[in-house]
XYZ file of C-alpha atoms in Angstrom:
670
model
C 38.834 -30.371 -11.323
C 41.819 -30.737 -13.685
C 43.970 -27.641 -14.063
C 45.019 -25.472 -11.150
C 46.043 -27.494 -8.085
C 43.699 -27.473 -5.097
C 45.174 -26.205 -1.824
C 44.414 -28.709 0.955
C 45.246 -28.082 4.625
C 45.867 -31.344 6.550
C 45.651 -31.170 10.378
C 46.777 -34.659 11.501
C 48.414 -35.583 14.832
C 50.139 -38.640 13.293
C 52.893 -37.507 10.867
C 53.065 -40.975 9.336
C 49.339 -40.949 8.552
C 49.655 -37.401 7.205
C 52.322 -38.628 4.770
C 50.051 -41.548 3.911
C 47.277 -39.086 3.035
C 49.700 -37.163 0.868
C 50.765 -40.354 -0.968
C 47.130 -41.253 -1.630
C 46.358 -37.806 -3.010
C 49.427 -38.008 -5.300
C 47.811 -41.097 -6.847
C 44.677 -39.090 -7.674
C 44.972 -38.513 -11.415
C 42.075 -36.063 -11.760
C 42.697 -34.162 -8.536
C 45.988 -32.197 -8.562
C 46.538 -30.932 -5.045
C 48.968 -28.830 -3.041
C 49.167 -30.005 0.584
C 50.112 -28.104 3.709
C 50.601 -30.380 6.741
C 50.422 -29.573 10.452
C 50.260 -31.942 13.426
C 48.401 -29.573 15.809
C 45.239 -27.482 15.647
C 46.627 -24.050 16.567
C 49.234 -23.986 13.759
C 46.490 -25.112 11.434
C 44.298 -22.171 12.486
C 47.245 -19.812 11.925
C 47.652 -21.279 8.434
C 43.966 -20.576 7.708
C 44.445 -16.967 8.766
C 47.523 -16.584 6.561
C 46.363 -18.241 3.319
C 43.333 -19.434 1.363
C 42.561 -23.150 1.055
C 40.036 -25.160 -0.926
C 39.401 -27.740 1.816
C 40.578 -28.992 5.236
C 41.315 -32.603 6.248
C 40.873 -32.511 10.037
C 42.017 -35.238 12.443
C 39.382 -35.618 15.170
C 42.161 -36.304 17.707
C 44.351 -33.247 17.093
C 46.539 -32.866 20.210
C 45.552 -29.353 21.211
C 41.987 -29.556 19.925
C 38.561 -30.197 21.417
C 37.272 -33.135 19.379
C 34.123 -32.207 17.456
C 34.505 -28.656 18.778
C 37.411 -28.256 16.337
C 34.905 -28.178 13.471
C 33.172 -25.159 14.987
C 36.509 -23.357 15.479
C 37.429 -23.795 11.811
C 33.938 -22.783 10.620
C 34.121 -19.631 12.739
C 37.471 -18.731 11.178
C 36.604 -19.789 7.594
C 32.791 -20.087 7.325
C 32.680 -21.226 3.695
C 35.533 -23.727 3.760
C 34.659 -27.455 3.235
C 35.821 -29.642 6.163
C 36.416 -33.408 5.972
C 36.944 -35.098 9.352
C 39.050 -38.256 9.758
C 38.893 -40.561 12.775
C 39.719 -44.009 14.069
C 36.173 -45.032 15.062
C 33.746 -46.591 12.595
C 30.772 -45.014 14.441
C 27.622 -43.970 12.561
C 26.449 -41.764 15.464
C 29.822 -39.982 15.514
C 29.662 -39.508 11.756
C 26.189 -37.946 11.999
C 27.268 -35.660 14.842
C 30.297 -34.604 12.784
C 28.102 -33.566 9.862
C 25.696 -31.791 12.253
C 28.656 -29.755 13.528
C 29.210 -28.483 9.976
C 31.659 -30.941 8.372
C 31.034 -32.146 4.826
C 32.089 -35.770 5.502
C 33.535 -38.193 8.085
C 36.106 -40.754 6.909
C 37.328 -43.785 8.893
C 41.126 -43.862 8.661
C 41.601 -47.599 8.225
C 38.988 -47.653 5.444
C 40.524 -44.902 3.316
C 41.453 -45.557 -0.308
C 42.920 -43.126 -2.843
C 39.718 -43.163 -4.876
C 37.546 -42.781 -1.800
C 39.612 -39.859 -0.504
C 39.617 -38.177 -3.914
C 35.860 -38.632 -4.247
C 35.205 -37.236 -0.736
C 37.301 -34.122 -1.417
C 35.720 -33.647 -4.837
C 32.163 -34.015 -3.493
C 32.835 -31.771 -0.498
C 34.068 -28.937 -2.715
C 31.274 -29.412 -5.249
C 28.636 -29.439 -2.457
C 30.163 -26.209 -1.165
C 29.871 -24.605 -4.616
C 26.285 -25.830 -4.937
C 25.412 -24.428 -1.484
C 26.848 -21.026 -2.458
C 24.896 -21.023 -5.734
C 21.694 -22.123 -3.977
C 21.984 -19.359 -1.375
C 22.502 -16.797 -4.142
C 19.455 -18.064 -6.033
C 17.312 -18.016 -2.896
C 18.378 -14.474 -2.095
C 17.510 -13.367 -5.627
C 14.118 -15.116 -5.464
C 13.185 -13.647 -2.096
C 14.449 -10.223 -3.118
C 12.131 -10.240 -6.143
C 8.965 -11.391 -4.397
C 9.510 -9.520 -1.155
C 9.293 -6.256 -3.120
C 6.098 -7.247 -4.919
C 3.339 -5.157 -3.327
C 0.702 -5.163 -6.072
C -2.027 -7.756 -6.030
C -2.450 -9.684 -9.298
C -5.662 -11.451 -10.275
C -7.701 -13.185 -12.945
C -11.488 -13.302 -12.572
C -14.357 -14.749 -14.574
C -17.019 -12.377 -15.912
C -19.390 -14.017 -13.392
C -17.264 -12.783 -10.491
C -15.076 -15.689 -9.404
C -11.311 -15.574 -8.898
C -9.326 -17.927 -11.128
C -5.911 -16.762 -9.950
C -4.550 -14.521 -7.206
C -1.047 -13.892 -5.957
C 0.159 -13.711 -2.373
C 0.138 -9.909 -2.389
C -3.572 -9.838 -3.262
C -4.339 -12.343 -0.509
C -2.354 -10.205 1.912
C -4.195 -7.016 0.850
C -7.592 -8.710 1.293
C -6.576 -10.252 4.627
C -6.409 -13.913 3.588
C -3.675 -16.294 4.677
C -3.042 -17.594 1.148
C -4.217 -17.183 -2.451
C -5.924 -20.585 -2.159
C -8.020 -19.429 0.788
C -9.007 -16.269 -1.103
C -10.097 -18.207 -4.202
C -12.046 -20.787 -2.188
C -13.730 -18.226 0.079
C -14.421 -15.253 -2.187
C -16.694 -16.885 -4.769
C -18.995 -13.935 -5.568
C -17.056 -10.702 -6.035
C -20.105 -8.544 -6.634
C -21.874 -9.533 -3.416
C -18.949 -10.286 -1.088
C -16.152 -7.880 -1.983
C -17.411 -4.383 -2.725
C -18.902 -2.183 -0.041
C -21.040 -0.150 -2.464
C -23.936 -2.124 -4.000
C -23.721 -2.247 -7.789
C -19.992 -1.506 -7.857
C -19.228 -4.776 -9.660
C -21.938 -3.958 -12.193
C -20.237 -0.609 -12.857
C -16.939 -2.465 -13.270
C -18.509 -4.858 -15.827
C -20.160 -1.970 -17.700
C -16.858 -0.135 -18.089
C -15.041 -3.303 -19.155
C -17.704 -4.079 -21.779
C -17.424 -0.603 -23.259
C -13.648 -0.071 -22.983
C -11.995 -3.502 -22.459
C -9.616 -1.724 -20.094
C -9.937 0.464 -17.020
C -7.425 2.245 -14.857
C -7.672 3.647 -11.357
C -11.010 2.027 -10.592
C -11.213 3.024 -6.928
C -13.568 1.256 -4.540
C -14.092 0.407 -0.919
C -14.030 -3.342 -0.182
C -14.480 -5.753 2.721
C -11.383 -7.621 3.920
C -11.487 -11.171 5.274
C -11.912 -9.912 8.856
C -14.610 -7.387 7.934
C -12.279 -4.394 7.850
C -12.986 -1.887 5.077
C -10.145 -0.629 2.880
C -9.733 1.345 -0.350
C -8.289 -0.298 -3.474
C -7.417 0.882 -6.973
C -7.863 -1.629 -9.800
C -6.198 -1.650 -13.209
C -7.778 -4.269 -15.440
C -8.116 -5.444 -19.030
C -10.368 -7.946 -20.772
C -8.724 -11.051 -22.251
C -10.460 -12.391 -25.364
C -9.855 -15.338 -27.708
C -9.197 -15.122 -31.454
C -12.935 -14.816 -32.109
C -13.272 -11.927 -29.672
C -15.075 -13.936 -27.023
C -14.400 -12.794 -23.492
C -12.343 -15.312 -21.528
C -11.589 -13.512 -18.281
C -10.431 -10.291 -16.711
C -6.897 -9.829 -15.466
C -5.318 -6.935 -13.640
C -3.680 -5.566 -10.565
C -4.873 -4.201 -7.239
C -3.162 -1.605 -5.078
C -4.151 -0.831 -1.502
C -4.724 2.938 -1.508
C -6.205 3.114 1.970
C -3.319 5.191 3.274
C -3.572 7.597 0.333
C -7.315 7.922 0.765
C -6.863 8.401 4.471
C -4.223 11.029 3.780
C -6.584 12.824 1.387
C -9.374 12.637 3.923
C -7.005 13.813 6.622
C -5.952 16.706 4.413
C -9.549 17.743 3.798
C -10.324 17.397 7.463
C -7.145 19.250 8.316
C -8.025 22.143 6.054
C -11.550 22.292 7.412
C -10.231 21.954 10.926
C -7.611 24.631 10.298
C -10.187 27.157 9.151
C -12.494 26.090 11.969
C -9.721 26.458 14.506
C -8.511 29.737 13.079
C -11.955 31.236 13.417
C -12.908 29.696 16.754
C -9.685 29.533 18.757
C -9.298 32.166 21.453
C -5.829 32.977 20.056
C -5.292 35.956 17.795
C -4.144 34.899 14.319
C -2.956 37.237 11.566
C -0.930 37.408 8.354
C 1.059 40.237 6.780
C 2.731 40.768 3.393
C 6.304 41.891 2.773
C 5.314 45.536 3.351
C 3.798 44.749 6.727
C 0.176 45.108 5.544
C -2.453 42.824 7.042
C -3.702 40.214 4.563
C -5.683 38.051 7.018
C -7.093 38.272 10.540
C -9.279 35.838 12.423
C -12.375 36.869 14.317
C -10.559 36.879 17.658
C -8.018 39.396 16.323
C -10.847 41.490 14.881
C -12.512 41.523 18.309
C -9.235 42.441 19.981
C -8.857 45.499 17.713
C -12.559 46.309 17.743
C -12.537 46.387 13.949
C -14.099 44.449 11.144
C -11.935 42.356 8.809
C -12.532 44.906 6.019
C -11.241 47.685 8.252
C -8.060 45.725 9.051
C -6.995 44.375 5.638
C -4.376 46.558 3.893
C -3.502 48.471 7.076
C -0.297 48.210 9.156
C 0.541 48.010 12.865
C 1.010 51.780 12.951
C -2.705 52.201 12.179
C -3.724 50.414 15.414
C -0.923 50.408 18.015
C 1.281 52.966 19.730
C 4.324 53.828 17.541
C 6.915 52.134 19.794
C 4.945 48.890 19.912
C 4.234 48.997 16.163
C 7.956 49.478 15.444
C 8.845 46.476 17.633
C 6.250 44.332 15.905
C 7.524 45.174 12.437
C 11.158 44.710 13.466
C 10.343 41.167 14.561
C 8.431 40.599 11.307
C 11.421 41.631 9.177
C 13.760 39.357 11.138
C 11.483 36.348 10.612
C 11.149 37.028 6.865
C 14.883 37.680 6.449
C 16.087 34.573 8.296
C 13.259 32.239 7.345
C 13.172 31.068 10.974
C 10.291 31.109 13.411
C 10.314 33.468 16.353
C 8.807 32.776 19.782
C 8.797 35.385 22.499
C 6.785 37.035 25.220
C 6.127 40.666 24.404
C 4.137 43.661 25.560
C 0.817 44.257 23.845
C -1.811 46.971 24.104
C -5.035 46.688 22.113
C -6.741 49.967 21.117
C -8.448 51.440 24.157
C -7.286 48.564 26.339
C -4.714 47.976 29.058
C -1.203 46.728 28.440
C -0.797 42.945 28.667
C 1.846 40.324 28.026
C 1.228 37.814 25.330
C 2.975 34.748 24.005
C 3.819 35.376 20.369
C 4.800 32.911 17.656
C 5.710 34.245 14.220
C 6.576 32.106 11.193
C 7.508 33.009 7.607
C 4.910 32.521 4.832
C 6.078 30.898 1.600
C 4.560 30.884 -1.851
C 4.273 27.897 -4.180
C 7.807 28.571 -5.446
C 9.200 28.544 -1.911
C 9.897 32.269 -1.809
C 8.971 34.213 1.334
C 5.793 36.240 0.792
C 5.057 37.443 4.298
C 4.706 36.479 7.930
C 2.059 34.735 10.011
C 1.574 35.443 13.683
C -0.400 34.004 16.547
C -0.518 35.412 20.051
C -2.484 34.803 23.209
C -2.727 35.937 26.787
C -0.233 33.816 28.741
C -2.743 33.551 31.538
C -4.475 31.039 29.312
C -1.676 28.584 30.002
C -4.287 26.537 31.733
C -5.525 25.581 28.296
C -2.242 23.822 27.654
C -2.472 22.074 31.014
C -5.916 20.830 30.122
C -4.595 19.420 26.851
C -1.896 17.560 28.752
C -4.488 16.082 31.088
C -6.541 14.894 28.109
C -3.512 13.227 26.563
C -2.688 11.509 29.850
C -6.250 10.264 30.093
C -6.028 8.783 26.583
C -2.758 7.086 27.486
C -4.326 5.629 30.617
C -7.274 4.373 28.565
C -4.901 2.780 26.039
C -3.005 1.011 28.811
C -6.260 -0.346 30.251
C -7.342 -1.599 26.824
C -3.951 -3.261 26.314
C -4.196 -5.007 29.673
C -7.682 -6.205 28.768
C -6.451 -7.602 25.437
C -3.550 -9.342 27.144
C -5.949 -10.888 29.653
C -8.178 -12.065 26.802
C -5.197 -13.649 25.033
C -4.210 -15.489 28.223
C -7.784 -16.763 28.594
C -7.730 -18.040 25.005
C -4.393 -19.798 25.561
C -5.775 -21.379 28.725
C -8.766 -22.640 26.782
C -6.423 -24.030 24.098
C -4.484 -25.824 26.840
C -7.664 -27.361 28.231
C -8.734 -28.472 24.755
C -5.336 -30.042 24.080
C -5.436 -31.944 27.360
C -8.782 -33.440 26.325
C -7.035 -34.904 23.262
C -4.921 -37.078 25.575
C -6.369 -40.354 26.903
C -8.767 -39.676 29.747
C -8.944 -43.365 30.710
C -7.077 -46.477 29.628
C -8.508 -49.650 28.076
C -8.544 -52.843 30.155
C -7.177 -56.199 28.989
C -9.093 -58.375 28.620
C -11.855 -55.785 27.997
C -14.159 -57.605 30.429
C -11.764 -57.154 33.359
C -11.859 -54.298 35.849
C -9.187 -51.595 35.294
C -7.372 -52.619 38.493
C -7.211 -56.243 37.240
C -6.100 -55.402 33.690
C -3.121 -57.396 32.384
C -1.693 -54.174 30.976
C -1.483 -51.172 33.309
C -0.807 -47.735 31.820
C 0.751 -44.618 33.343
C 1.644 -41.225 31.847
C 3.079 -37.824 32.742
C 2.553 -34.814 30.443
C 4.380 -31.509 31.085
C 4.074 -28.823 28.361
C 6.559 -25.940 28.717
C 4.026 -23.403 27.442
C 0.285 -23.104 27.597
C 0.119 -25.710 24.845
C 2.726 -28.233 23.727
C 4.004 -30.286 20.816
C 4.048 -33.726 22.500
C 1.189 -36.197 22.057
C 0.374 -39.809 22.900
C -2.546 -42.178 22.680
C -3.371 -45.672 23.941
C -5.849 -47.829 22.037
C -7.372 -51.294 22.285
C -6.632 -53.226 19.093
C -8.108 -56.533 20.212
C -8.849 -58.494 23.390
C -5.110 -59.172 23.742
C -3.349 -56.304 21.940
C -2.816 -52.675 22.908
C -1.431 -49.923 20.687
C 0.669 -47.119 22.214
C 1.662 -44.138 20.055
C 3.869 -41.209 21.115
C 5.183 -38.291 19.050
C 7.131 -35.058 19.474
C 6.604 -32.139 17.064
C 9.669 -29.886 16.803
C 9.304 -26.719 18.862
C 6.515 -25.921 21.254
C 3.628 -23.506 21.436
C 0.543 -22.963 19.290
C 2.038 -24.080 15.965
C 3.360 -27.353 17.364
C 0.055 -27.960 19.162
C -1.864 -27.557 15.893
C 0.348 -30.156 14.219
C -0.223 -32.600 17.094
C -3.970 -32.153 16.692
C -3.583 -32.915 13.006
C -1.519 -36.035 13.777
C -4.170 -37.192 16.266
C -6.791 -37.025 13.538
C -4.541 -38.972 11.154
C -3.852 -41.622 13.810
C -7.577 -42.194 14.306
C -7.966 -42.778 10.551
C -5.216 -45.447 10.551
C -7.054 -48.054 12.646
C -7.181 -50.535 9.699
C -3.352 -50.860 9.818
C -2.942 -50.248 13.566
C -1.790 -53.820 14.266
C 1.214 -53.437 11.941
C 3.639 -50.823 13.368
C 5.726 -50.515 10.199
C 2.703 -50.011 7.928
C 1.166 -47.675 10.509
C 4.139 -45.248 10.564
C 4.670 -45.530 6.787
C 1.053 -44.515 6.085
C 1.099 -41.805 8.788
C 4.284 -40.319 7.299
C 2.821 -40.299 3.785
C -0.396 -38.549 4.918
C 1.517 -36.014 7.039
C 3.929 -35.146 4.197
C 0.985 -34.535 1.855
C -0.599 -32.080 4.310
C 2.645 -30.249 5.140
C 3.449 -29.794 1.445
C 0.181 -27.948 0.983
C 1.000 -25.585 3.852
C 4.537 -24.937 2.649
C 5.904 -25.579 6.140
C 8.318 -28.318 7.203
C 7.604 -29.561 10.731
C 9.912 -32.364 11.898
C 8.051 -34.920 14.029
C 9.578 -37.920 15.785
C 7.293 -40.841 16.650
C 7.277 -44.333 18.141
C 4.479 -46.894 17.786
C 4.199 -50.054 19.893
C 1.781 -52.995 19.651
C 1.894 -55.169 22.801
C 0.106 -58.554 22.903
C -0.221 -60.154 26.355
C -1.297 -63.511 24.987
C 1.602 -63.775 22.484
C 3.903 -62.019 25.007
C 5.379 -59.864 22.282
C 5.955 -56.179 21.716
C 6.162 -55.195 18.025
C 7.235 -51.643 17.308
C 8.526 -49.138 14.734
C 10.553 -45.982 15.332
C 10.560 -42.723 13.313
C 13.619 -40.886 14.645
C 12.286 -41.006 18.223
C 14.285 -41.643 21.425
C 14.446 -45.390 22.055
C 12.004 -46.472 24.822
C 13.337 -48.445 27.789
C 12.312 -52.091 28.247
C 12.403 -53.028 31.957
C 12.923 -56.819 32.058
C 12.431 -56.997 35.786
C 12.667 -60.761 36.128
C 16.080 -60.686 34.445
C 17.138 -57.485 36.251
C 17.773 -55.644 32.963
C 16.749 -52.315 31.431
C 17.400 -52.203 27.685
C 16.649 -49.590 24.993
C 14.247 -50.857 22.329
C 16.471 -50.631 19.247
C 15.528 -51.388 15.652
C 16.274 -54.956 14.640
C 18.183 -53.692 11.590
C 20.435 -51.545 13.768
C 19.742 -48.566 11.504
C 17.856 -45.443 12.501
C 14.795 -44.446 10.523
C 13.876 -40.834 9.597
C 11.449 -38.624 11.462
C 7.939 -38.108 10.084
C 7.154 -35.335 7.633
C 10.549 -35.288 5.884
C 10.419 -37.883 3.099
C 7.049 -38.865 1.668
C 8.360 -42.206 0.363
C 9.988 -43.330 3.622
C 9.274 -46.934 4.639
C 9.376 -48.020 8.273
C 10.270 -51.534 9.396
C 8.871 -53.230 12.492
C 10.961 -54.914 15.197
C 9.917 -57.330 17.953
C 10.761 -57.917 21.629
C 9.535 -60.594 24.054
C 7.388 -59.606 27.069
C 7.168 -61.268 30.459
C 4.899 -60.566 33.432
C 6.392 -57.734 35.478
C 7.947 -56.071 32.407
C 7.543 -52.317 31.873
C 8.053 -50.374 28.638
C 8.707 -46.648 29.207
C 8.190 -44.324 26.211
C 9.342 -40.714 26.450
C 10.148 -37.577 24.448
C 13.567 -35.894 24.271
C 12.429 -33.017 26.478
C 12.917 -35.417 29.416
C 16.708 -35.437 29.142
C 17.573 -32.285 27.148
C 18.114 -30.313 30.353
C 21.127 -28.190 31.360
C 22.458 -27.427 34.808
C 23.978 -24.058 35.818
C 27.374 -25.322 34.566
C 25.878 -25.759 31.048
C 26.230 -29.534 31.354
C 23.568 -31.530 29.499
C 21.664 -34.373 31.185
C 22.331 -37.303 28.843
C 20.361 -40.363 27.781
C 23.077 -42.460 29.460
C 22.342 -40.762 32.792
C 18.621 -41.378 32.265
C 19.227 -45.061 31.509
C 21.514 -45.411 34.557
C 18.901 -43.877 36.854
C 16.186 -46.093 35.364
C 18.276 -49.191 36.044
C 18.880 -48.134 39.645
C 15.143 -47.811 40.324
C 13.819 -50.451 37.935
C 11.761 -52.225 40.605
C 9.621 -49.178 41.417
C 6.028 -49.134 40.164
C 5.691 -47.111 36.956
C 4.024 -44.090 38.571
C 6.627 -43.800 41.336
C 9.440 -44.430 38.852
C 8.224 -41.607 36.585
C 7.888 -39.166 39.478
C 11.340 -40.101 40.760
C 12.960 -39.525 37.348
C 11.227 -36.160 36.913
C 12.296 -35.053 40.389
C 15.885 -36.172 39.806
C 16.183 -34.315 36.492
C 14.675 -31.149 37.970
C 17.207 -31.370 40.790
C 19.990 -31.740 38.223
C 18.876 -28.467 36.568
C 19.060 -26.653 39.949
C 15.746 -24.914 39.459
C 15.956 -24.291 35.702
C 13.554 -27.124 35.000
C 12.511 -28.433 31.605
C 12.954 -26.219 28.539
C 11.010 -28.480 26.160
C 7.708 -30.340 26.398
C 7.954 -33.617 28.348
C 5.818 -36.727 27.909
C 6.276 -40.162 29.534
C 4.043 -43.166 28.854
C 4.367 -46.534 30.573
C 2.926 -49.936 29.586
C 3.331 -52.480 32.394
C 2.724 -56.234 31.985
C 1.186 -56.309 35.445
C 0.339 -59.979 35.957
C -0.027 -63.384 34.422
C -2.531 -63.377 31.610
C -5.854 -65.174 32.117
C -7.046 -67.891 29.810
C -9.433 -66.713 27.097
C-alpha cells in the first residue's frame, strides 16, 4: 500500500483517543494515511457525503449514534466502504454481531497496537477489493452460463451418455446432468419416440461422421414429448477407431409447433373462408374481383368463374358500386383498415345492412396489390355472442381445474406433514428398560410447532444403554419442503451413527462430515444447528456437544438454579454443514434427581411484538427461572402461551421445537 496516502475517516467521541489513533497510524511505515477526525456521527456522515474515503474507523459509542446501528447507517450511505469498529468491551459476541452488521473488524481499544491497527486497516481494504473482484467474477460466470441454451453431450456408440451439460438436462426434464446420465442408459430404447430412430442416427454417422439438423421427437423425464434438433460429429483416435459421439441439442418444439400451427392455420383459413357464413372477397388495384368464397358466390347467384375479373358495377346498382369502390381506394391509399356498416343489395334481393371490414392486400415486397373485404348481415351478431359464451365457459373450466390442482397440492402437503410427524418419537424409552413408562427414571416431554405444513426442526430420543439416554435436536435454516427434506436426511444419518452415539463430540463430528459430503453433491448450502446430549442416571452426568445451537437450560431444582448449558471451553462451535473438517468437543454437567434439561430451537424466542421488539433469550431464561418448579409439560405450555401473548396475536414465525429430559426420581439399584 506504499505510494498514495489512504484517506481514513475517524469517528471517535474521545478526542484524546482519536489523537492516539492518529499517532499510531503515523508510526505505520508501510501505510501512509491522511486522517479526518470527527467526534460525532452526524458530522462524520456529512464528511462521507462530501468526500471519498478508503476506510472508516468508527467508535461504537459515538455520542449521537445508535450503537451497532451506526454501521448500517454508514453502509447505506457508502455501501462499498470498509468499516472498522472500535469499542471498550472485549466481548466476542459483540464482535460477531459487529461483523454481522457489515463491519470488516472489531478492535478493543485498550488492546490496540500500531502494528495491529495497521494490519486491520490493510486487511479490511484488501478484503473489500477481493469482495469486489469476486462479485465481478461471479457476475461474469453467471452471465456466460445463464445464456447457454444449447444442450451439449457425449455418447458412446452403444447409446449411453458419457457427458451432458445442465442445458441438456433441463431440455430433457432432468434435475441435473448426473441424474440424466444415471437414468438414461439406453438412448435408442428410452429417448426417441420413433422406433429405429437411433439406428438411423448411427447409420448416418457411420457414413458421414457428421450430421446436422437431425430432427426427432423424444420422451422427456416426465413422459412429455418434445422435438429436438441434433448436430453431431464422430470423434476418432489416431487409428480411426470410433471413440464417441459429441454434439449439441436444441429444443425446437416451439418452432415445430409454430410450423404445425401455420399449416393448421392455412388449412383452417381456407376451411373458414369457404365455410363461414360471411361473404369474403378480394379485388386488385383496378377493382376487379380476384377471389370470392362460396358464400359470396351464393349471395350474387354466380359461379366463381362468372365473378373473377368483373367489378362491382357488373353486379350492383351504380350508386352502391361507386360507394364500394370509393371505400376500396381509400383503404389502398392509406394502407389502413376500414370498418363500417353500409347498405347492400344483392342482385334480385332486398336492401340490407351489413357489417363490412376492408383491409389492404400486400405483396411479398410490401407493396399494396389490392383490397380484401368481408361482410355479413349484422343480424348474425348472435354468432359473436355465442363465441363469448364459449370463451366464458372455457374460463370457468380453467378456474375449476386450477381449484382442483390447488386442492390436490394441499392434500399432498398434508400427507407430507403426517409423514414428517411420524419421523418424530411416537413413544419414549423407559429407564431402566424393565420399568413401566410412568416409573422411568428419565421422563421425556416435547412440543413441536411447524409454521408451515412441514418444518425444518427435528429431534429424537434413543436408549443407549440401561442407564443412558441420547437426546438429539436440530434446526435446519428456513422452513417448508426443502428444510423438511434435509431433516429427513439428517434423521437417516443419525440412525447410522449409533456406534458413536455415546460420545457427543464424535457423534456431531461424524454427522457434520457426512452431511457436508451430501450437501456438496447437491450444490446447496443448508445451515443446520444441532445439540446432542447423553444423560446417564447411574453416573448422574449429562455429556453434550453443541453445533451452533441455542444453549439448553439446566433446571437444578434442588439448588433453585436455571443455567444455560455452555461449552466447557467457553467457545462456540460452528453449525453443521459448513465446514467438513470441523471437530466438536464434548462438555459435562452433573445431574441430580428433580433436574430438568430443556432443549429448544431458536423459533421459540425469535418473536416480535407489534412494536417490533424482539423476545430475547434473556426474557426466556427469566421466565424459565420464575416457573422452574412446574412439571415439564406445564412449563412448556406456560412458556409457549407467554410468548404468544408477547406477540399480541402474531405468533411464531419460525418452526418451534421443545424437548425436555427430567431426572424424575432416585435411580434404582441395578
